Coordinates of C-alpha atoms (C1' of nucleotides) in Angstrom, one line a residue:
Chain Z
M1 CA 32.2 27.9 4.8
A2 CA 35.4 29.3 3.2
T3 CA 36.0 28.7 -0.5
D4 CA 38.4 25.9 0.1
D5 CA 36.0 24.4 2.5
L6 CA 33.2 24.6 0.0
M7 CA 35.5 22.9 -2.4
S8 CA 36.3 20.1 -0.1
R9 CA 32.7 19.4 0.5
A10 CA 31.9 19.3 -3.2
L11 CA 34.9 17.1 -3.6
S12 CA 33.7 14.5 -1.2
A13 CA 30.3 14.6 -2.9
L14 CA 32.1 14.0 -6.2
D15 CA 33.6 10.9 -4.8
E16 CA 30.3 9.2 -4.2
V17 CA 29.6 8.1 -7.7
D18 CA 32.2 10.2 -9.5
G19 CA 30.2 13.4 -9.8
P20 CA 26.9 12.5 -11.3
M21 CA 24.9 14.8 -9.0
S22 CA 26.3 18.1 -10.3
V23 CA 25.8 17.3 -13.9
E24 CA 22.4 15.7 -13.5
V25 CA 21.2 18.5 -11.4
I26 CA 22.3 21.1 -13.9
H27 CA 20.6 19.3 -16.7
R28 CA 17.4 18.7 -14.7
L29 CA 17.3 22.4 -13.9
V30 CA 18.7 24.0 -17.0
D31 CA 17.3 21.8 -19.7
A32 CA 14.1 20.2 -18.4
G33 CA 10.9 22.0 -17.6
D34 CA 10.0 23.6 -14.3
A35 CA 8.0 20.7 -13.1
T36 CA 9.8 20.1 -9.8
A37 CA 7.9 20.7 -6.6
P38 CA 9.1 23.5 -4.2
M39 CA 11.8 22.3 -1.8
T40 CA 12.4 22.9 1.9
I41 CA 15.6 24.5 3.2
T42 CA 17.1 21.2 4.3
E43 CA 16.3 19.5 1.0
V44 CA 18.1 22.3 -0.9
A45 CA 21.0 22.2 1.6
D46 CA 21.4 18.5 1.1
L47 CA 21.2 18.9 -2.7
L48 CA 23.9 21.5 -2.8
G49 CA 26.0 20.1 0.0
M50 CA 25.8 23.1 2.2
S51 CA 24.1 23.9 5.5
P52 CA 20.7 25.6 6.0
H53 CA 22.6 28.3 7.8
T54 CA 24.6 29.1 4.7
L55 CA 21.4 29.1 2.6
R56 CA 19.9 31.7 4.9
Y57 CA 23.1 33.7 4.8
Y58 CA 23.0 33.7 1.0
E59 CA 19.5 34.9 1.1
R60 CA 20.2 37.7 3.5
V61 CA 23.1 39.0 1.5
G62 CA 20.8 39.2 -1.5
L63 CA 22.0 36.4 -3.6
V64 CA 18.6 34.8 -3.9
T65 CA 15.0 35.5 -3.0
V66 CA 13.0 32.8 -1.4
D67 CA 9.2 32.4 -1.0
R68 CA 7.6 31.4 2.3
D69 CA 4.9 28.9 2.8
A70 CA 1.8 29.2 5.1
D71 CA 4.0 28.5 8.1
G72 CA 6.5 31.2 7.2
H73 CA 9.0 28.5 6.2
R74 CA 11.2 29.0 3.2
S75 CA 10.0 27.3 0.0
Y76 CA 12.5 27.0 -2.7
G77 CA 11.0 27.0 -6.2
T78 CA 12.7 25.9 -9.4
G79 CA 14.0 29.4 -10.0
A80 CA 15.6 29.8 -6.6
V81 CA 17.1 26.3 -6.8
R82 CA 18.4 26.9 -10.3
R83 CA 20.0 30.1 -9.2
L84 CA 21.6 28.5 -6.2
V85 CA 23.1 25.7 -8.3
F86 CA 24.6 28.4 -10.5
L87 CA 25.9 30.4 -7.6
T88 CA 27.4 27.3 -6.0
R89 CA 29.2 26.5 -9.2
M90 CA 30.6 30.0 -9.4
R91 CA 31.6 29.9 -5.7
L92 CA 33.3 26.6 -6.3
S93 CA 35.4 28.0 -9.0
G94 CA 36.4 30.9 -6.8
M95 CA 34.1 33.8 -7.7
A96 CA 33.9 36.1 -4.8
M97 CA 30.7 36.8 -2.9
R98 CA 30.8 40.4 -3.8
D99 CA 31.0 39.6 -7.5
L100 CA 28.1 37.3 -7.2
Q101 CA 26.2 40.0 -5.4
H102 CA 27.0 42.3 -8.3
Y103 CA 26.0 39.8 -10.9
V104 CA 22.7 39.2 -9.1
R105 CA 22.1 42.9 -8.9
L106 CA 22.7 43.1 -12.7
V107 CA 20.1 40.4 -13.3
D108 CA 17.6 42.3 -11.3
E109 CA 18.2 45.4 -13.3
G110 CA 17.0 43.7 -16.5
D111 CA 18.1 42.9 -20.0
D112 CA 20.2 46.0 -20.4
T113 CA 22.9 44.5 -18.2
V114 CA 23.3 41.4 -20.3
P115 CA 26.6 42.7 -21.9
E116 CA 28.1 43.4 -18.5
R117 CA 27.0 40.0 -17.3
L118 CA 28.6 38.4 -20.3
D119 CA 31.8 40.3 -19.6
M120 CA 31.9 38.9 -16.0
L121 CA 31.3 35.4 -17.3
L122 CA 34.0 35.7 -19.9
E123 CA 36.5 37.0 -17.3
H124 CA 35.5 34.3 -14.9
R125 CA 36.0 31.7 -17.6
D126 CA 39.5 32.9 -18.1
T127 CA 40.1 32.8 -14.4
I128 CA 39.0 29.2 -14.3
R129 CA 41.3 28.3 -17.2
R130 CA 44.2 29.9 -15.4
Q131 CA 43.3 28.0 -12.2
L132 CA 43.3 24.8 -14.2
K133 CA 46.8 25.6 -15.5
E134 CA 48.0 26.3 -12.0
L135 CA 46.5 23.2 -10.6
T136 CA 48.0 21.1 -13.3
L137 CA 51.4 22.5 -12.4
S138 CA 50.8 21.8 -8.8
L139 CA 49.7 18.3 -9.6
A140 CA 52.9 17.8 -11.6
A141 CA 55.0 19.1 -8.7
T142 CA 53.2 16.8 -6.3
E143 CA 53.6 13.8 -8.5
Y144 CA 57.3 14.6 -8.9
K145 CA 57.7 14.7 -5.2
I146 CA 55.8 11.5 -4.8
A147 CA 58.1 9.9 -7.3
T148 CA 61.2 10.9 -5.4
Y149 CA 59.7 9.6 -2.2
G150 CA 58.0 6.5 -3.4
G151 CA 60.1 5.7 -6.4
H152 CA 63.1 4.7 -4.3
T153 CA 62.2 5.0 -0.7
G154 CA 65.2 5.6 1.5
T155 CA 66.7 8.2 -0.8
R156 CA 68.2 11.2 1.0
Q157 CA 65.5 13.8 0.7
T158 CA 65.5 17.1 2.5
D159 CA 61.9 18.3 2.3
Chain K
M1 CA 46.8 36.6 1.5
A2 CA 43.9 34.2 1.3
T3 CA 44.1 31.1 -0.8
D4 CA 42.1 32.6 -3.6
D5 CA 44.2 35.7 -3.5
L6 CA 47.3 33.7 -3.7
M7 CA 45.8 32.0 -6.7
S8 CA 44.9 35.3 -8.4
R9 CA 48.4 36.6 -8.0
A10 CA 50.0 33.4 -9.4
L11 CA 47.4 33.6 -12.2
S12 CA 48.4 37.1 -13.2
A13 CA 52.0 36.0 -13.1
L14 CA 51.0 33.1 -15.4
D15 CA 49.6 35.5 -17.9
E16 CA 53.0 37.2 -18.5
V17 CA 54.6 34.7 -20.8
D18 CA 52.1 31.8 -20.2
G19 CA 53.7 30.4 -17.1
P20 CA 57.3 29.8 -17.8
M21 CA 58.5 31.2 -14.4
S22 CA 57.0 28.4 -12.3
V23 CA 58.4 25.6 -14.4
E24 CA 61.8 27.1 -14.9
V25 CA 62.1 27.9 -11.3
I26 CA 61.2 24.4 -10.3
H27 CA 63.7 23.0 -12.6
R28 CA 66.4 25.4 -11.6
L29 CA 65.9 24.5 -8.0
V30 CA 65.1 20.9 -8.2
D31 CA 67.3 19.6 -10.9
A32 CA 70.2 21.9 -11.1
G33 CA 73.0 22.2 -8.5
D34 CA 73.0 24.6 -5.6
A35 CA 75.1 27.2 -7.3
T36 CA 72.7 30.1 -6.8
A37 CA 73.7 33.0 -4.5
P38 CA 71.7 33.7 -1.4
M39 CA 68.7 36.0 -2.0
T40 CA 67.3 38.9 -0.1
I41 CA 63.7 38.9 1.1
T42 CA 62.4 41.2 -1.6
E43 CA 64.1 39.1 -4.3
V44 CA 62.4 36.0 -3.0
A45 CA 59.1 37.8 -2.6
D46 CA 59.3 38.9 -6.2
L47 CA 60.3 35.5 -7.4
L48 CA 57.3 33.9 -5.6
G49 CA 54.9 36.7 -6.2
M50 CA 54.3 37.3 -2.6
S51 CA 55.1 40.1 -0.1
P52 CA 58.0 40.2 2.2
H53 CA 55.4 40.4 5.0
T54 CA 54.1 37.0 4.0
L55 CA 57.6 35.6 3.9
R56 CA 58.2 36.7 7.4
Y57 CA 54.9 35.3 8.4
Y58 CA 55.8 31.9 6.9
E59 CA 59.0 32.0 8.8
R60 CA 57.5 32.8 12.1
V61 CA 54.9 30.1 11.8
G62 CA 57.7 27.7 11.3
L63 CA 57.4 26.8 7.6
V64 CA 60.9 27.7 6.8
T65 CA 64.2 28.7 8.6
V66 CA 66.2 31.5 7.2
D67 CA 69.7 32.6 7.9
R68 CA 70.8 36.2 8.7
D69 CA 73.7 38.1 7.2
A70 CA 76.0 40.3 9.0
D71 CA 73.4 43.1 9.2
G72 CA 70.8 40.8 10.7
H73 CA 69.0 40.7 7.3
R74 CA 67.4 37.6 6.1
S75 CA 69.5 35.6 3.6
Y76 CA 67.6 33.0 1.7
G77 CA 69.8 30.1 0.6
T78 CA 68.9 27.6 -2.0
G79 CA 67.4 25.2 0.5
A80 CA 65.1 27.9 1.9
V81 CA 64.1 29.1 -1.6
R82 CA 63.5 25.6 -2.8
R83 CA 61.3 24.8 0.2
L84 CA 59.4 28.1 -0.3
V85 CA 58.8 27.2 -4.0
F86 CA 57.4 23.9 -2.9
L87 CA 55.2 25.4 -0.1
T88 CA 53.9 28.0 -2.5
R89 CA 52.9 25.2 -4.9
M90 CA 51.1 23.4 -2.2
R91 CA 49.4 26.5 -1.0
L92 CA 48.3 27.3 -4.5
S93 CA 46.6 23.9 -4.8
G94 CA 44.8 24.5 -1.5
M95 CA 46.8 22.7 1.1
A96 CA 46.1 24.3 4.5
M97 CA 48.7 26.1 6.4
R98 CA 48.3 23.7 9.3
D99 CA 49.0 20.8 7.0
L100 CA 52.1 22.4 5.7
Q101 CA 53.2 23.1 9.2
H102 CA 52.7 19.4 10.0
Y103 CA 54.6 18.4 6.9
V104 CA 57.5 20.6 7.8
R105 CA 57.5 19.2 11.3
L106 CA 57.8 15.7 9.8
V107 CA 60.7 16.8 7.7
D108 CA 62.5 18.0 10.8
E109 CA 61.9 14.7 12.5
G110 CA 63.9 12.9 10.0
D111 CA 63.7 10.0 7.6
D112 CA 61.4 7.9 9.8
T113 CA 58.5 10.2 8.8
V114 CA 58.9 9.6 5.0
P115 CA 55.9 7.2 4.9
E116 CA 53.7 9.7 6.5
R117 CA 54.9 12.5 4.3
L118 CA 54.2 10.2 1.3
D119 CA 50.7 9.7 2.6
M120 CA 50.1 13.4 2.8
L121 CA 51.3 13.9 -0.7
L122 CA 49.2 11.1 -2.1
E123 CA 46.2 12.5 -0.4
H124 CA 46.9 15.9 -1.7
R125 CA 47.4 14.6 -5.2
D126 CA 43.9 13.2 -5.0
T127 CA 42.6 16.4 -3.7
I128 CA 44.1 18.3 -6.6
R129 CA 42.6 15.8 -9.1
R130 CA 39.2 16.3 -7.6
Q131 CA 39.7 20.0 -7.8
L132 CA 40.5 19.7 -11.4
K133 CA 37.3 17.8 -12.0
E134 CA 35.3 20.4 -10.1
L135 CA 36.9 23.2 -12.0
T136 CA 36.3 21.5 -15.3
L137 CA 32.6 21.2 -14.4
S138 CA 32.5 24.9 -13.5
L139 CA 34.2 25.8 -16.7
A140 CA 31.6 23.9 -18.6
A141 CA 28.8 25.6 -16.7
T142 CA 30.3 29.0 -17.3
E143 CA 30.8 28.3 -21.0
Y144 CA 27.2 27.0 -21.2
K145 CA 26.0 30.2 -19.7
I146 CA 28.2 32.3 -22.0
A147 CA 26.7 30.5 -24.9
T148 CA 23.1 31.3 -23.9
Y149 CA 24.1 34.9 -23.4
G150 CA 26.5 35.4 -26.3
G151 CA 25.1 32.8 -28.7
H152 CA 22.0 34.8 -29.4
T153 CA 22.1 38.0 -27.4
G154 CA 18.7 39.4 -26.6
T155 CA 17.3 36.0 -25.6
R156 CA 15.1 36.1 -22.5
Q157 CA 17.4 35.0 -19.7
T158 CA 16.5 35.0 -16.0
D159 CA 19.9 34.8 -14.3
Chain L
dC1 C1' -1.7 17.9 27.1
dT2 C1' 2.9 17.3 26.1
dA3 C1' 7.1 16.5 23.8
dG4 C1' 9.8 16.5 19.7
dG5 C1' 11.4 18.3 15.6
dA6 C1' 11.9 21.4 12.0
dG7 C1' 11.7 25.8 11.0
dT8 C1' 12.2 31.2 12.0
dT9 C1' 15.0 35.9 13.1
dC10 C1' 18.8 38.2 15.0
dG11 C1' 23.3 39.4 16.1
dA12 C1' 27.6 37.9 17.5
dG13 C1' 31.7 35.1 16.8
dC14 C1' 35.2 32.4 14.4
dG15 C1' 39.0 30.5 11.7
dC16 C1' 42.0 31.3 8.1
dG17 C1' 45.7 33.6 6.0
dC18 C1' 47.5 37.1 5.6
dT19 C1' 48.5 42.4 6.1
dC20 C1' 49.8 46.4 8.2
dG21 C1' 51.8 50.0 11.1
dA22 C1' 54.9 51.6 14.5
dA23 C1' 59.3 52.1 16.2
dC24 C1' 63.7 51.0 15.4
dG25 C1' 68.8 49.8 13.1
dC26 C1' 72.2 50.2 9.8
dA27 C1' 74.8 51.5 5.5
dA28 C1' 75.5 54.3 1.5
dG29 C1' 75.3 58.8 -0.9
dC30 C1' 74.9 63.8 -1.1
Chain U
dG1 C1' 75.5 65.2 9.4
dC2 C1' 71.4 63.9 7.4
dT3 C1' 68.4 61.8 4.5
dT4 C1' 67.0 57.7 1.9
dG5 C1' 66.1 53.1 1.6
dC6 C1' 65.9 48.6 2.9
dG7 C1' 65.7 45.8 6.4
dT8 C1' 64.3 44.3 11.4
dT9 C1' 60.6 42.9 15.5
dC10 C1' 56.3 42.9 17.5
dG11 C1' 51.5 42.9 18.1
dA12 C1' 47.3 44.1 16.4
dG13 C1' 43.9 44.2 12.8
dC14 C1' 41.3 42.9 8.7
dG15 C1' 38.4 40.8 5.1
dC16 C1' 36.2 36.9 3.7
dG17 C1' 32.7 33.5 4.1
dC18 C1' 30.5 31.4 6.8
dT19 C1' 28.9 29.4 11.5
dC20 C1' 26.6 29.3 15.6
dG21 C1' 23.5 30.0 19.6
dA22 C1' 19.6 31.9 21.7
dA23 C1' 14.9 32.6 21.9
dC24 C1' 11.0 31.9 19.6
dT25 C1' 6.9 29.7 16.6
dC26 C1' 4.4 26.1 14.7
dC27 C1' 2.9 21.4 13.4
dT28 C1' 2.4 16.5 14.4
dA29 C1' 2.4 12.2 17.0
dG30 C1' 1.7 9.7 21.0

DNA sequence: CTAGGAGTTCGAGCGCGCTCGAACGCAAGC
DNA sequence: GCTTGCGTTCGAGCGCGCTCGAACTCCTAG
C-alpha cells in the first residue's frame, strides 16, 4: 500500500458519511477510557481501512507490539489500536515509515525522548501545512483548467 | 522521484518566499503571451524543481514532446514548459503517471476528447478536496499530540 | 469425521516513479 | 590539442511500502 494508495482508501472511507469514522475513532481512543474489548486482526483492518497483511507488516517492522490469544492469534488491545490509529494518521499525511519507526523507538526509550518526539511532531506539522498550501494551489490550477474547458466548451485548448 | 518526494521538493521551494514561484509561473505561462525564449533542460529542471533525468523520463514515457536544437539538445518551448508546469501540478496533487499519460493521449486525439478530459479533471478536483480534508484531520491530530506533549511537558504519555 | 474459515509464519515479489551510470558527442576556452 | 562542461541515449537499478502465496494450525458446524 503506497502512500497515495493509503490516501485513496482513506478518501473513499471519508466519502461514506463525510469522515465521521476518523474523528469518532480518535475521540473514542484518545479521550474515553480503555473500556473497549480486544480486537481481532480483521476487525482492526476494517476499522483502519487496511489489510491484515499490512497490519502484520507494521508489526514485523516494529511499529506496534500485539498480544496473542490462546490460539496464537493476534489480539489488539486499546493501546495497540490507539497507536495504529495514530500511525495511520501520520502515514496518511506522508510521514515515512522510517520516521515512524524512529518515533516508535523513541517512545520505547522512555520519557527522556519527549523533546525529540516533540521536534518530530512540530516538523511534521509544518510539513502538513506546506502540503495543504501545495494542494490548495493544485486545486486552484485544476479548477482554472476546468473553467477553461467547461466554462465555454468548444474553445481552442491545447492541453 | 516518488510522489512524496516530489512534494517535499516543492515544499522546500515553497519555503523560499512563501510560494510565489508557482503562482507567478502559472500566470506567466497561462495568461501572458508566448514571448518567452526556448529553455534548456537544466533551466526547465530548475524552474520546476526536478532533475534533468526526470524531465527526460517524462519525455520518454510520452508526457511531453520536446524539440531539439542544432546540437541535438532539447529545447523547451513555451508549449512544452506550460504542459510540464501543468503535469507537475497534477503530480503534486497525486495524479498517477498512468492517468497523466492517458490525459496526454486524449489531448493528442483532439477536441473530441474534451468531455473525457473534463471528467478526469472533475474527478481529480474531488480527489484533491478529499485530500485536503484528510490532511486537515491529520493536522488536527498532530497538533493535538503536540499539545499533550508541549502543553505540559513531563506528563505521562505512552506514544 | 470432515469441511470450512480464520488465523499463523516466512520469504519472495511487485508496482510506482524515478534515479543513475556508462559511453558517447560537440563546442568553447586555455 | 586537450580539457571542461553540458548535453545525448540506453538500459539497468533502486527505495518505498506494501502485497501475496504457500504451507501450516486450530476451532467450529454439520
